[in-house]
Amino acid sequence: MPIKNDADRWGWISLGFHWLTVVMVLGLVVVGFLMQELPNSSTKSELYSLHKTFGLTVLGLTVLRLLWRLFAGAPAPVAGTPRWQSAIASLAHGALYVILLAMPLSGWLFHSASGFPPRNLSWFGLFKLPSLSDRDPALRDFALAAHEWLFIALAVIVTAHALAALKHHYLDRDRTLARMLPLAKPAPKPQDTPGA
């Protein structure tokens, strides 16, 4: 598997960014629901800290992923894919990137506008992040609502994204999904195809 993306498939760095982001977002969703149900305690406080730290990690990963994509490019659509499907896929990918940037930022803004001390927001305890605003109840409410609506948008788009990948794999029987799987074999070249 190549390091850099090529015309046929994603390279291992892009695959790493993709699947690491998937795992982290799933973890954030689970922790996000769990921590809301817990009574106030040190455990709840630790879960909130973990949620914030991993959310900031997703923010950093998304920035790196976008920079890598600018450098490494992206595979061409699978042969035979209609233009309208490619256009919708591009829009969905763009929306996912926007949400993966906006959700952590809205959480960071919520933390800041809630008036929590800046020392309460750090990345794995290695360094602290500055506040994005002073204490502001109206801004806090806006940031919380944005965080929640962005989650709903993320859930809808990710579900559509996964269903589209399964449709390509099981109905269209093309390599759209396979080339995003780390252990999938590359597509055979035309001369390697039996009867070609």
Short mmCIF file of C-alpha atoms in Angstrom, two decimals:
data_model
loop_
_atom_site.label_atom_id
_atom_site.label_comp_id
_atom_site.label_asym_id
_atom_site.label_seq_id
_atom_site.Cartn_x
_atom_site.Cartn_y
_atom_site.Cartn_z
CA MET A 1 0.00 0.00 0.00
CA PRO A 2 1.44 3.39 -0.95
CA ILE A 3 2.10 6.13 1.59
CA LYS A 4 0.65 8.78 -0.69
CA ASN A 5 -2.72 8.56 -2.39
CA ASP A 6 -2.69 7.47 -6.02
CA ALA A 7 -5.29 7.42 -8.78
CA ASP A 8 -6.72 4.06 -7.65
CA ARG A 9 -6.73 4.16 -3.85
CA TRP A 10 -6.03 6.03 -0.66
CA GLY A 11 -2.54 5.74 0.82
CA TRP A 12 -1.92 4.47 4.32
CA ILE A 13 -1.56 7.95 5.85
CA SER A 14 -5.01 8.98 4.58
CA LEU A 15 -6.44 5.65 5.75
CA GLY A 16 -4.88 6.22 9.17
CA PHE A 17 -6.41 9.69 9.45
CA HIS A 18 -9.80 8.38 8.33
CA TRP A 19 -10.08 5.37 10.64
CA LEU A 20 -8.50 7.09 13.64
CA THR A 21 -11.05 9.89 13.25
CA VAL A 22 -13.89 7.35 13.02
CA VAL A 23 -12.79 5.62 16.24
CA MET A 24 -12.29 8.90 18.09
CA VAL A 25 -15.63 10.36 17.03
CA LEU A 26 -17.45 7.17 18.08
CA GLY A 27 -15.68 7.37 21.45
CA LEU A 28 -16.62 11.03 21.82
CA VAL A 29 -20.27 10.25 21.09
CA VAL A 30 -20.38 7.46 23.69
CA VAL A 31 -18.62 9.58 26.33
CA GLY A 32 -20.76 12.59 25.44
CA PHE A 33 -23.98 10.68 26.15
CA LEU A 34 -22.60 8.97 29.27
CA MET A 35 -21.30 12.09 30.96
CA GLN A 36 -24.67 13.85 30.69
CA GLU A 37 -26.35 11.08 32.69
CA LEU A 38 -23.84 11.05 35.54
CA PRO A 39 -24.36 12.96 38.81
CA ASN A 40 -21.83 15.65 39.60
CA SER A 41 -18.67 13.90 40.77
CA SER A 42 -14.96 13.65 40.13
CA THR A 43 -15.70 10.88 37.60
CA LYS A 44 -18.00 13.19 35.64
CA SER A 45 -15.37 15.93 35.75
CA GLU A 46 -12.72 13.53 34.44
CA LEU A 47 -15.04 12.38 31.62
CA TYR A 48 -15.66 16.00 30.62
CA SER A 49 -11.91 16.61 30.55
CA LEU A 50 -11.37 13.52 28.39
CA HIS A 51 -14.19 14.58 26.07
CA LYS A 52 -12.62 18.00 25.62
CA THR A 53 -9.12 16.60 25.12
CA PHE A 54 -10.20 14.08 22.50
CA GLY A 55 -12.40 16.70 20.81
CA LEU A 56 -9.35 18.94 20.49
CA THR A 57 -7.43 15.96 19.12
CA VAL A 58 -10.08 15.49 16.42
CA LEU A 59 -9.70 19.20 15.59
CA GLY A 60 -5.92 18.80 15.20
CA LEU A 61 -6.28 15.58 13.21
CA THR A 62 -8.74 17.22 10.85
CA VAL A 63 -6.36 20.12 10.19
CA LEU A 64 -3.51 17.66 9.50
CA ARG A 65 -5.80 15.54 7.34
CA LEU A 66 -6.78 18.54 5.20
CA LEU A 67 -3.15 19.59 4.81
CA TRP A 68 -2.20 16.04 3.83
CA ARG A 69 -5.03 15.91 1.30
CA LEU A 70 -3.82 19.15 -0.28
CA PHE A 71 -0.37 17.57 -0.59
CA ALA A 72 -1.31 13.98 -1.48
CA GLY A 73 -4.43 14.59 -3.56
CA ALA A 74 -7.30 12.13 -3.74
CA PRO A 75 -8.05 9.10 -5.91
CA ALA A 76 -10.18 9.61 -8.97
CA PRO A 77 -13.79 8.43 -8.74
CA VAL A 78 -14.21 4.76 -9.58
CA ALA A 79 -14.73 4.27 -13.31
CA GLY A 80 -18.40 4.42 -14.22
CA THR A 81 -19.44 6.60 -11.28
CA PRO A 82 -22.02 9.15 -12.52
CA ARG A 83 -20.99 12.79 -12.21
CA TRP A 84 -23.94 13.60 -9.96
CA GLN A 85 -22.80 10.94 -7.49
CA SER A 86 -19.26 12.31 -7.51
CA ALA A 87 -20.63 15.82 -6.92
CA ILE A 88 -22.76 14.67 -3.97
CA ALA A 89 -19.81 12.73 -2.53
CA SER A 90 -17.62 15.84 -2.76
CA LEU A 91 -20.27 17.94 -1.02
CA ALA A 92 -20.68 15.33 1.73
CA HIS A 93 -16.92 15.12 2.28
CA GLY A 94 -16.68 18.91 2.42
CA ALA A 95 -19.53 19.05 4.94
CA LEU A 96 -17.85 16.38 7.08
CA TYR A 97 -14.61 18.37 7.18
CA VAL A 98 -16.49 21.55 8.15
CA ILE A 99 -18.33 19.73 10.95
CA LEU A 100 -15.15 18.03 12.22
CA LEU A 101 -13.62 21.50 12.55
CA ALA A 102 -16.71 23.30 13.84
CA MET A 103 -17.78 20.81 16.53
CA PRO A 104 -14.56 20.98 18.58
CA LEU A 105 -14.45 24.74 18.13
CA SER A 106 -18.04 25.07 19.37
CA GLY A 107 -17.14 22.94 22.39
CA TRP A 108 -14.08 25.08 23.05
CA LEU A 109 -16.23 28.21 22.74
CA PHE A 110 -18.82 26.73 25.11
CA HIS A 111 -16.09 26.02 27.67
CA SER A 112 -14.74 29.57 27.34
CA ALA A 113 -18.10 31.37 27.43
CA SER A 114 -19.16 29.30 30.46
CA GLY A 115 -16.46 31.09 32.45
CA PHE A 116 -14.40 28.02 33.29
CA PRO A 117 -10.79 28.92 34.09
CA PRO A 118 -8.43 28.48 31.10
CA ARG A 119 -6.41 26.02 33.20
CA ASN A 120 -9.37 23.63 32.98
CA LEU A 121 -8.85 23.19 29.25
CA SER A 122 -5.64 21.39 28.39
CA TRP A 123 -4.46 18.80 25.90
CA PHE A 124 -3.65 15.65 27.88
CA GLY A 125 -2.21 17.93 30.57
CA LEU A 126 0.71 18.82 28.30
CA PHE A 127 -0.33 22.38 27.54
CA LYS A 128 -3.25 24.66 28.26
CA LEU A 129 -5.43 26.32 25.67
CA PRO A 130 -6.54 29.94 25.84
CA SER A 131 -10.13 31.05 26.26
CA LEU A 132 -11.91 32.04 23.07
CA SER A 133 -14.12 34.56 24.91
CA ASP A 134 -14.94 36.04 28.28
CA ARG A 135 -17.82 34.62 30.30
CA ASP A 136 -20.95 35.26 28.23
CA PRO A 137 -24.19 33.33 28.95
CA ALA A 138 -25.74 34.16 25.55
CA LEU A 139 -22.62 33.03 23.69
CA ARG A 140 -22.44 29.91 25.89
CA ASP A 141 -26.03 29.00 24.95
CA PHE A 142 -25.29 29.60 21.26
CA ALA A 143 -22.16 27.43 21.40
CA LEU A 144 -24.03 24.61 23.15
CA ALA A 145 -26.87 24.72 20.60
CA ALA A 146 -24.34 24.77 17.76
CA HIS A 147 -22.52 21.77 19.28
CA GLU A 148 -25.77 19.81 19.50
CA TRP A 149 -26.98 20.70 15.98
CA LEU A 150 -23.57 19.92 14.52
CA PHE A 151 -23.76 16.50 16.15
CA ILE A 152 -27.15 15.86 14.51
CA ALA A 153 -25.76 16.98 11.14
CA LEU A 154 -22.72 14.75 11.63
CA ALA A 155 -24.91 11.74 12.46
CA VAL A 156 -27.06 12.27 9.34
CA ILE A 157 -24.14 12.77 6.97
CA VAL A 158 -22.08 9.89 8.39
CA THR A 159 -25.09 7.56 8.10
CA ALA A 160 -25.64 8.59 4.47
CA HIS A 161 -21.90 8.25 3.82
CA ALA A 162 -21.82 4.70 5.24
CA LEU A 163 -24.96 3.66 3.35
CA ALA A 164 -23.52 5.02 0.11
CA ALA A 165 -20.31 3.04 0.67
CA LEU A 166 -22.31 -0.15 1.29
CA LYS A 167 -24.41 0.54 -1.81
CA HIS A 168 -21.25 0.84 -3.90
CA HIS A 169 -19.90 -2.39 -2.43
CA TYR A 170 -22.96 -4.63 -2.53
CA LEU A 171 -25.15 -3.21 -5.31
CA ASP A 172 -22.73 -1.51 -7.71
CA ARG A 173 -19.97 -4.02 -6.85
CA ASP A 174 -17.25 -1.45 -7.42
CA ARG A 175 -14.12 -0.60 -5.37
CA THR A 176 -15.31 2.61 -3.71
CA LEU A 177 -15.43 1.00 -0.26
CA ALA A 178 -12.62 -1.50 -0.77
CA ARG A 179 -10.04 1.16 -1.52
CA MET A 180 -10.73 2.76 1.87
CA LEU A 181 -10.12 -0.53 3.72
CA PRO A 182 -6.54 -1.00 4.95
CA LEU A 183 -6.22 -4.69 4.02
CA ALA A 184 -8.08 -4.64 0.70
CA LYS A 185 -6.10 -5.63 -2.37
CA PRO A 186 -5.58 -3.02 -5.09
CA ALA A 187 -7.75 -3.27 -8.19
CA PRO A 188 -6.27 -5.50 -10.91
CA LYS A 189 -4.82 -3.69 -13.89
CA PRO A 190 -6.75 -4.19 -17.17
CA GLN A 191 -4.09 -6.58 -18.53
CA ASP A 192 -4.34 -8.68 -15.34
CA THR A 193 -8.08 -9.19 -15.70
CA PRO A 194 -8.98 -12.65 -17.01
CA GLY A 195 -10.03 -12.50 -20.64
CA ALA A 196 -8.60 -9.00 -21.09
#
